[in-house]
Short mmCIF file of C-alpha atoms in Angstrom, two decimals:
data_model
loop_
_atom_site.label_atom_id
_atom_site.label_comp_id
_atom_site.label_asym_id
_atom_site.label_seq_id
_atom_site.Cartn_x
_atom_site.Cartn_y
_atom_site.Cartn_z
CA MET M 6 0.02 0.03 -0.08
CA GLY M 7 1.06 3.57 -0.06
CA SER M 8 4.31 4.31 1.45
CA SER M 9 4.73 6.45 4.42
CA SER M 10 7.92 7.92 3.03
CA GLU M 11 5.71 9.90 0.70
CA LEU M 12 4.34 11.91 3.64
CA PHE M 13 5.62 15.42 3.87
CA LYS M 14 7.75 15.24 0.76
CA VAL M 15 6.90 18.36 -1.13
CA LYS M 16 6.95 17.80 -5.09
CA THR M 17 6.81 20.20 -7.83
CA LEU M 18 3.86 20.23 -10.08
CA VAL M 19 5.79 18.64 -12.89
CA GLU M 20 6.93 15.94 -10.45
CA ALA M 21 3.52 15.31 -9.27
CA ILE M 22 2.03 15.00 -12.65
CA ASP M 23 4.76 12.62 -13.84
CA SER M 24 4.26 10.35 -10.89
CA LEU M 25 0.59 9.94 -11.75
CA LYS M 26 1.13 9.43 -15.63
CA PRO M 27 2.12 5.61 -15.48
CA TYR M 28 -1.34 4.93 -14.21
CA MET M 29 -3.39 7.03 -16.58
CA HIS M 30 -2.75 5.70 -19.97
CA LEU M 31 -5.54 3.21 -19.95
CA PHE M 32 -7.97 6.02 -19.58
CA TYR M 33 -6.76 7.55 -22.84
CA GLN M 34 -7.21 4.26 -24.75
CA ARG M 35 -10.80 4.11 -24.15
CA VAL M 36 -13.30 4.74 -26.94
CA GLU M 37 -16.76 5.88 -26.78
CA THR M 38 -18.85 6.47 -30.18
CA ILE M 39 -21.34 9.07 -30.09
CA PRO M 40 -23.53 11.05 -32.62
CA LEU M 41 -21.94 13.85 -34.46
CA ALA M 42 -24.68 16.16 -33.05
CA GLU M 43 -23.50 15.30 -29.46
CA SER M 44 -19.76 15.78 -30.10
CA LEU M 45 -19.15 19.57 -29.47
CA GLY M 46 -16.61 19.72 -26.90
CA ARG M 47 -15.40 16.20 -26.65
CA ILE M 48 -11.92 14.66 -27.31
CA LEU M 49 -11.34 12.50 -30.31
CA SER M 50 -10.00 9.09 -29.31
CA GLN M 51 -8.14 8.39 -32.59
CA ASP M 52 -6.99 10.03 -35.67
CA ILE M 53 -9.56 10.81 -38.33
CA PRO M 54 -8.39 10.12 -42.02
CA ALA M 55 -10.36 11.88 -45.02
CA THR M 56 -12.37 9.08 -46.73
CA TYR M 57 -12.34 11.02 -49.97
CA ALA M 58 -11.40 14.48 -51.18
CA ILE M 59 -13.26 17.84 -50.39
CA PRO M 60 -14.74 19.08 -52.76
CA HIS M 61 -14.91 16.01 -54.78
CA PHE M 62 -15.80 18.14 -57.81
CA ARG M 63 -14.52 21.61 -59.03
CA LYS M 64 -16.71 24.35 -57.94
CA SER M 65 -17.12 28.22 -58.59
CA THR M 66 -16.53 30.68 -55.77
CA MET M 67 -18.29 33.42 -57.54
CA ASP M 68 -21.45 34.05 -59.63
CA GLY M 69 -20.36 34.37 -63.13
CA MET M 70 -19.41 32.24 -66.34
CA ALA M 71 -17.15 29.08 -66.63
CA ILE M 72 -14.76 29.34 -69.31
CA ARG M 73 -11.51 28.32 -70.72
CA ALA M 74 -9.02 30.91 -69.46
CA SER M 75 -7.11 31.04 -72.68
CA ASP M 76 -10.41 32.42 -74.39
CA THR M 77 -10.06 35.60 -72.23
CA PHE M 78 -6.31 36.52 -72.75
CA GLY M 79 -5.89 40.00 -73.75
CA ALA M 80 -9.65 40.99 -72.98
CA SER M 81 -10.43 44.44 -71.85
CA GLU M 82 -13.45 46.73 -71.46
CA SER M 83 -12.54 48.51 -74.73
CA MET M 84 -11.97 44.97 -76.56
CA PRO M 85 -13.97 42.19 -74.87
CA ALA M 86 -13.40 38.50 -75.78
CA LEU M 87 -16.45 37.13 -77.33
CA VAL M 88 -17.92 33.86 -75.81
CA GLN M 89 -20.69 31.78 -76.87
CA CYS M 90 -22.79 30.88 -73.89
CA TYR M 91 -24.85 27.68 -74.12
CA GLY M 92 -26.86 27.84 -70.93
CA GLU M 93 -26.66 27.74 -67.06
CA VAL M 94 -25.53 25.31 -64.47
CA ARG M 95 -28.06 25.03 -61.66
CA MET M 96 -27.09 24.21 -57.91
CA GLY M 97 -27.09 20.56 -57.29
CA GLU M 98 -26.76 19.68 -60.91
CA ALA M 99 -23.78 18.21 -62.76
CA PRO M 100 -23.03 19.59 -66.28
CA THR M 101 -23.11 16.84 -68.95
CA GLU M 102 -21.35 18.54 -71.86
CA VAL M 103 -17.58 19.31 -72.22
CA LEU M 104 -16.88 23.10 -72.58
CA GLN M 105 -15.39 23.71 -76.05
CA GLN M 106 -13.08 26.48 -77.03
CA GLY M 107 -14.78 29.91 -77.32
CA THR M 108 -17.79 28.82 -75.16
CA GLY M 109 -18.91 29.28 -71.57
CA ILE M 110 -21.81 28.34 -69.35
CA LEU M 111 -23.33 30.67 -66.61
CA MET M 112 -22.52 29.69 -63.07
CA PRO M 113 -23.82 30.30 -59.46
CA THR M 114 -21.62 30.43 -56.63
CA GLY M 115 -20.86 26.89 -55.57
CA GLY M 116 -21.93 25.38 -58.75
CA MET M 117 -19.96 22.54 -60.42
CA LEU M 118 -17.77 23.39 -63.41
CA PRO M 119 -18.02 21.26 -66.65
CA GLU M 120 -15.27 19.29 -68.06
CA GLY M 121 -13.01 21.61 -70.14
CA ALA M 122 -13.51 24.80 -67.94
CA ASP M 123 -10.52 26.07 -66.06
CA ALA M 124 -11.66 29.45 -64.69
CA VAL M 125 -14.66 31.59 -63.87
CA VAL M 126 -15.19 35.00 -64.90
CA MET M 127 -17.10 37.21 -62.22
CA ILE M 128 -20.65 38.33 -63.41
CA GLU M 129 -19.41 41.85 -63.02
CA HIS M 130 -16.89 41.36 -66.02
CA ILE M 131 -19.20 39.90 -68.57
CA GLU M 132 -21.67 41.70 -70.85
CA HIS M 133 -24.65 40.32 -72.66
CA PHE M 134 -24.62 41.30 -76.33
CA GLY M 135 -27.91 39.51 -77.19
CA GLU M 136 -29.10 35.90 -77.43
CA GLU M 137 -26.13 33.64 -76.67
CA LEU M 138 -23.23 35.99 -77.05
CA TYR M 139 -21.53 37.46 -74.26
CA GLY M 140 -18.41 39.64 -73.92
CA VAL M 141 -15.63 39.13 -71.27
CA THR M 142 -14.15 42.41 -70.19
CA LYS M 143 -11.40 41.06 -67.90
CA ALA M 144 -8.89 38.34 -68.59
CA VAL M 145 -8.73 35.49 -65.87
CA ALA M 146 -5.82 33.09 -65.22
CA PRO M 147 -6.34 29.17 -65.02
CA GLY M 148 -7.65 28.39 -61.58
CA GLU M 149 -9.15 31.69 -60.97
CA ASN M 150 -12.42 31.93 -58.84
CA LEU M 151 -12.74 28.26 -58.48
CA ILE M 152 -11.89 25.58 -55.85
CA ASP M 153 -10.25 22.47 -57.23
CA ILE M 154 -10.93 18.91 -56.37
CA GLY M 155 -9.24 18.14 -53.00
CA GLU M 156 -8.25 21.65 -52.48
CA ASP M 157 -9.71 21.62 -49.11
CA VAL M 158 -9.18 18.15 -47.96
CA THR M 159 -7.08 15.29 -49.80
CA GLU M 160 -8.31 11.76 -49.69
CA GLY M 161 -6.25 9.65 -47.11
CA GLU M 162 -4.75 12.62 -45.19
CA VAL M 163 -5.32 12.82 -41.39
CA ILE M 164 -7.72 15.78 -40.93
CA LEU M 165 -8.02 15.47 -37.32
CA SER M 166 -5.52 14.08 -34.93
CA LYS M 167 -6.21 12.15 -31.70
CA PHE M 168 -6.85 14.20 -28.63
CA THR M 169 -8.53 17.05 -30.77
CA ARG M 170 -11.18 18.81 -28.85
CA ILE M 171 -14.17 19.06 -31.17
CA ARG M 172 -15.42 22.67 -31.83
CA ALA M 173 -18.07 23.72 -34.05
CA GLN M 174 -15.63 23.94 -37.20
CA GLU M 175 -14.57 20.32 -36.54
CA MET M 176 -18.25 19.28 -36.23
CA GLY M 177 -18.61 20.77 -39.78
CA LEU M 178 -15.60 18.96 -41.19
CA LEU M 179 -16.74 15.69 -39.95
CA ALA M 180 -20.20 16.46 -41.52
CA ALA M 181 -18.52 17.17 -44.88
CA LEU M 182 -16.91 13.74 -44.66
CA GLY M 183 -20.40 12.06 -43.74
CA GLN M 184 -18.82 11.00 -40.47
CA ILE M 185 -22.06 10.95 -38.37
CA SER M 186 -20.70 8.83 -35.69
CA VAL M 187 -17.63 10.14 -33.76
CA PRO M 188 -14.91 8.13 -31.84
CA VAL M 189 -14.23 10.17 -28.55
CA LEU M 190 -12.94 9.76 -25.11
CA PRO M 191 -15.67 8.79 -22.51
CA ARG M 192 -16.28 11.64 -20.03
CA PHE M 193 -14.31 11.40 -16.92
CA ARG M 194 -16.66 10.39 -13.95
CA VAL M 195 -15.52 12.91 -11.18
CA GLY M 196 -16.62 12.48 -7.68
CA ILE M 197 -16.38 15.46 -5.07
CA LEU M 198 -16.48 15.14 -1.26
CA SER M 199 -16.16 17.98 1.25
CA THR M 200 -14.57 16.86 4.46
CA GLY M 201 -14.27 18.45 8.17
CA ASP M 202 -16.26 18.74 11.32
CA GLU M 203 -16.70 22.57 10.65
CA ILE M 204 -18.21 22.23 7.19
CA ILE M 205 -22.09 22.45 6.91
CA PRO M 206 -24.39 22.37 3.83
CA PRO M 207 -25.26 25.69 2.28
CA ASP M 208 -28.95 25.56 3.28
CA GLN M 209 -27.95 25.57 6.98
CA ASP M 210 -26.99 28.64 9.18
CA PRO M 211 -23.49 28.46 10.57
CA LEU M 212 -22.78 28.42 14.05
CA PRO M 213 -19.48 30.00 15.50
CA GLY M 214 -16.66 28.10 14.07
CA GLN M 215 -18.70 26.62 11.32
CA SER M 216 -18.47 27.31 7.51
CA ARG M 217 -20.92 26.60 4.59
CA ASP M 218 -19.67 24.20 2.03
CA ILE M 219 -18.06 26.43 -0.73
CA ASN M 220 -15.48 23.93 -2.27
CA GLY M 221 -17.86 21.14 -3.12
CA TYR M 222 -19.61 23.56 -5.45
CA THR M 223 -16.63 25.40 -6.88
CA LEU M 224 -15.15 22.02 -7.69
CA LEU M 225 -18.38 20.74 -9.00
CA GLY M 226 -18.70 23.71 -11.25
CA GLN M 227 -14.95 23.37 -12.48
CA ALA M 228 -15.29 19.53 -13.26
CA LEU M 229 -18.57 20.25 -15.34
CA ALA M 230 -16.77 22.94 -17.17
CA CYS M 231 -14.08 20.66 -18.22
CA GLY M 232 -16.81 18.25 -19.62
CA ALA M 233 -16.70 15.73 -16.85
CA GLU M 234 -19.64 13.82 -15.33
CA ALA M 235 -19.17 15.33 -11.90
CA HIS M 236 -21.27 14.47 -8.76
CA HIS M 237 -21.00 16.06 -5.28
CA TYR M 238 -21.34 13.48 -2.66
CA GLY M 239 -22.00 15.89 0.28
CA ILE M 240 -20.17 16.23 3.43
CA VAL M 241 -18.27 13.85 5.74
CA LYS M 242 -17.02 14.69 9.06
CA ASP M 243 -13.39 13.86 10.42
CA ASP M 244 -14.44 10.14 11.31
CA LEU M 245 -11.83 7.60 9.94
CA GLU M 246 -14.34 4.98 9.23
CA GLU M 247 -17.12 7.13 7.84
CA LEU M 248 -14.51 8.57 5.30
CA ARG M 249 -13.22 5.14 4.56
CA THR M 250 -16.76 4.03 3.63
CA MET M 251 -17.43 7.01 1.57
CA LEU M 252 -14.15 6.95 -0.22
CA THR M 253 -14.43 3.03 -1.01
CA ARG M 254 -17.90 3.96 -2.71
CA MET M 255 -16.53 6.90 -4.66
CA LEU M 256 -13.62 5.03 -6.04
CA LYS M 257 -15.89 2.30 -7.49
CA GLU M 258 -18.13 4.98 -9.09
CA ASN M 259 -15.72 7.38 -10.36
CA ASP M 260 -12.39 7.76 -12.25
CA ILE M 261 -11.22 10.60 -10.29
CA VAL M 262 -12.06 11.40 -6.62
CA LEU M 263 -11.61 14.86 -5.13
CA LEU M 264 -11.58 15.57 -1.39
CA SER M 265 -11.82 19.17 -0.26
CA GLY M 266 -10.20 19.67 3.29
CA GLY M 267 -8.35 17.03 5.24
CA SER M 268 -5.05 17.75 3.41
CA SER M 269 -3.07 19.71 5.94
CA VAL M 270 -0.01 18.11 7.76
CA GLY M 271 -1.38 17.00 11.32
CA THR M 272 -3.03 14.51 13.49
CA ARG M 273 -6.42 14.78 11.61
CA ASP M 274 -4.82 13.91 8.28
CA LEU M 275 -7.05 11.08 7.58
CA SER M 276 -7.33 11.44 3.74
CA ALA M 277 -3.53 10.89 3.28
CA GLN M 278 -3.70 7.82 5.67
CA LEU M 279 -6.80 6.36 3.47
CA ILE M 280 -5.24 6.86 0.25
CA GLY M 281 -2.28 4.86 1.54
CA GLU M 282 -4.48 1.99 2.65
CA LEU M 283 -7.24 1.66 0.14
CA GLY M 284 -5.35 0.34 -2.63
CA GLU M 285 -2.22 0.17 -4.76
CA PRO M 286 0.08 2.26 -5.41
CA GLY M 287 -1.48 4.64 -2.72
CA LEU M 288 -0.25 8.05 -1.82
CA LEU M 289 2.32 9.44 -4.36
CA PHE M 290 2.80 12.94 -3.05
CA HIS M 291 2.05 14.80 0.07
CA GLY M 292 2.54 18.62 -0.49
CA LEU M 293 3.09 20.55 -3.73
CA ALA M 294 5.43 23.38 -4.24
CA LEU M 295 2.56 25.83 -5.19
CA LYS M 296 1.34 28.95 -3.93
CA PRO M 297 -1.58 28.79 -3.06
CA GLY M 298 -2.00 25.13 -2.72
CA LYS M 299 0.95 23.80 -0.90
CA PRO M 300 -1.19 21.15 1.38
CA THR M 301 -2.22 19.18 -1.61
CA ILE M 302 -2.07 15.31 -1.62
CA GLY M 303 -2.51 12.97 -4.42
CA GLY M 304 -2.37 9.32 -5.43
CA VAL M 305 -3.78 6.34 -7.27
CA VAL M 306 -5.85 3.68 -5.85
CA ASP M 307 -6.28 0.61 -8.00
CA GLY M 308 -6.13 2.63 -11.28
CA LYS M 309 -8.33 5.72 -9.93
CA LEU M 310 -6.96 9.18 -9.34
CA ILE M 311 -7.49 10.64 -5.95
CA PHE M 312 -6.69 14.19 -4.68
CA GLY M 313 -6.95 15.89 -1.49
CA LEU M 314 -7.34 19.60 -2.23
CA PRO M 315 -6.71 22.40 0.35
CA GLY M 316 -9.68 23.57 2.38
CA HIS M 317 -9.21 27.29 1.34
CA PRO M 318 -11.57 28.13 -1.55
CA ALA M 319 -9.09 30.00 -3.94
CA SER M 320 -6.25 27.48 -3.15
CA ALA M 321 -8.73 24.54 -3.98
CA MET M 322 -9.80 26.29 -7.37
CA VAL M 323 -6.27 26.92 -8.44
CA VAL M 324 -5.00 23.52 -7.46
CA PHE M 325 -7.70 21.94 -9.46
CA ASP M 326 -6.76 23.96 -12.57
CA ALA M 327 -3.17 23.19 -11.96
CA ILE M 328 -3.21 19.40 -11.64
CA VAL M 329 -6.84 18.25 -12.02
CA ARG M 330 -7.93 20.07 -15.36
CA PRO M 331 -5.06 18.76 -17.47
CA TRP M 332 -6.32 15.02 -17.01
CA LEU M 333 -9.93 15.94 -17.90
CA ASP M 334 -9.11 18.08 -20.95
CA GLY M 335 -6.06 15.89 -22.05
CA SER M 336 -3.58 18.65 -22.09
CA VAL M 337 -1.35 16.54 -19.82
CA LEU M 338 -0.69 14.31 -22.72
CA TYR M 339 -0.13 16.75 -25.65
CA ALA M 340 0.88 20.46 -26.03
CA PRO M 341 -2.37 22.64 -26.57
CA VAL M 342 -2.61 24.06 -30.16
CA ASP M 343 -3.74 27.56 -29.10
CA PRO M 344 -1.01 29.71 -27.41
CA LEU M 345 -2.17 31.28 -24.16
CA PRO M 346 -3.24 34.94 -24.57
CA LYS M 347 -1.14 37.76 -23.22
CA GLY M 348 -1.33 41.08 -21.54
CA LYS M 349 0.75 43.66 -19.64
CA LEU M 350 1.10 43.59 -15.84
CA THR M 351 -0.07 46.58 -13.96
CA GLN M 352 2.15 45.84 -11.10
CA ASN M 353 5.34 43.98 -10.25
CA LEU M 354 5.01 40.54 -9.26
CA TYR M 355 7.42 39.11 -6.67
CA SER M 356 7.88 35.31 -5.99
CA GLY M 357 10.61 34.43 -3.67
CA SER M 358 8.97 31.52 -1.89
CA GLY M 359 10.50 28.69 -3.58
CA ARG M 360 7.18 27.60 -5.02
CA GLU M 361 5.49 28.15 -8.40
CA GLU M 362 2.67 30.74 -7.88
CA PHE M 363 -0.53 31.16 -9.57
CA VAL M 364 -1.78 34.93 -9.23
CA ARG M 365 -5.41 35.79 -9.66
CA ILE M 366 -5.92 38.73 -12.09
CA ARG M 367 -8.48 41.01 -13.38
CA LEU M 368 -8.48 41.74 -17.14
CA ILE M 369 -8.63 45.47 -17.95
CA PRO M 370 -9.36 46.40 -21.76
CA ASP M 371 -6.35 48.29 -23.28
CA GLY M 372 -6.96 49.08 -26.95
CA GLU M 373 -6.57 45.77 -28.82
CA GLY M 374 -4.73 44.28 -25.89
CA TRP M 375 -5.15 43.65 -22.24
CA LEU M 376 -3.82 45.00 -18.80
CA LEU M 377 -3.32 42.46 -16.01
CA GLU M 378 -4.28 43.77 -12.60
CA PRO M 379 -3.35 41.46 -9.78
CA ILE M 380 -6.15 40.70 -7.13
CA ARG M 381 -4.68 40.75 -3.75
CA GLY M 382 -6.18 38.60 -1.02
CA LYS M 383 -5.75 35.57 0.96
CA SER M 384 -6.46 32.11 -0.34
CA GLY M 385 -9.40 31.58 2.11
CA LEU M 386 -11.32 34.23 0.42
CA ILE M 387 -13.73 33.18 -2.37
CA ARG M 388 -14.52 36.67 -3.41
CA THR M 389 -10.94 36.98 -4.78
CA MET M 390 -11.99 34.28 -7.30
CA VAL M 391 -15.19 35.81 -8.25
CA LEU M 392 -13.33 39.01 -9.02
CA ALA M 393 -10.50 36.99 -11.02
CA ASP M 394 -10.91 36.71 -14.90
CA ALA M 395 -7.59 34.79 -15.45
CA ILE M 396 -4.56 33.08 -13.72
CA VAL M 397 -0.89 34.23 -14.20
CA HIS M 398 1.64 31.54 -13.73
CA ILE M 399 4.83 32.40 -12.17
CA ARG M 400 7.27 29.49 -12.66
CA LEU M 401 9.44 27.80 -10.12
CA ASP M 402 12.70 29.40 -11.52
CA THR M 403 11.31 32.84 -11.79
CA GLU M 404 11.81 35.27 -9.07
CA GLY M 405 9.01 37.62 -10.34
CA ILE M 406 7.42 39.53 -13.41
CA GLU M 407 8.18 43.33 -13.81
CA ALA M 408 5.27 45.53 -14.42
CA GLY M 409 4.72 46.42 -18.04
CA LYS M 410 6.21 43.05 -19.26
CA GLU M 411 3.93 41.20 -21.66
CA THR M 412 2.83 37.94 -19.83
CA SER M 413 0.64 34.82 -20.60
CA PHE M 414 -2.64 34.28 -18.65
CA ARG M 415 -5.12 31.45 -18.48
CA LEU M 416 -8.79 32.42 -18.51
CA MET M 417 -10.72 31.06 -15.48
CA ARG M 418 -13.64 29.00 -16.84
#
């Protein structure tokens, strides 16, 4: 079971995540097939190759006339090139005749070009001289004003990579390929439990020394925002057997278990004790080099992740974003495609604590950019998180960030 040698050994965030990785690969090999209409926000579980080219026919990008480009060379308003028009292509129809030299056919935007045509003249650059005779007043080059076969997607190429998070545009691309069933990672099941003799439900009036359960709901919201199937199991007092019974149930029903409170170093640290007793490999770290968030514990019990998060509301939310969210959105396994946005700090940020620091900030519009205003306040204050729009990460090897320096930030969901 979990080793007592892990107690009181503070790890960096990277070390903690690396200690969990060997036990998580099976989660990212799971596959669930869902309807395309329900795929928004889900993560692909495999690469998606194109089964055929898009478009699979040459189409016009303009209303105009499909022609042979060579028939327009030298054309101008004073000396238009004469073209014999033999009809019109309608949307959804395929032309049946080959376009001959000196001829053209009227074309709507998105219409299919006939064989023999290699360009489209915009409708603004054609004149009707009567009956079937038209004049082209501006020359076009081969390939102008059209989309060629496979110009968007080539048959056989991987169009979406494994672990891509599906947005509206990915849904559209999958629809274009006729992929109405999508292979995705199953949603993580996350169980949340608040612990402590002083914690009471929100519908009760607190007595002196008691506090309403804040973290159970902030963590529930964060997990849901990450696309997890999350459930709040309520509150358990600081009782070893009661906590053991609830954790045993939660570990059976969930992939990730979050405990709020009970993570401080002391005689009442029941969470760390139970993580070490309930299954292999047990407790993997006790304390993180984070500010806020040092009293964080974590481990794996028979293939399930379990974290003991700090009791202070701001700390719990920051730690969730730092070490729980990356498992839920898959970013722990791959580098995110989109870079973090940046802004300029309004104040100096100092960090001489020997810990990575996560600073809450308010975003202030500044022309086309942002000013980042730090929000001062202790980690036990939930209001600081309500006022915060984003988080600035000061890394372990950085003593601070000067005011005015362009700095990356992560938006709070």
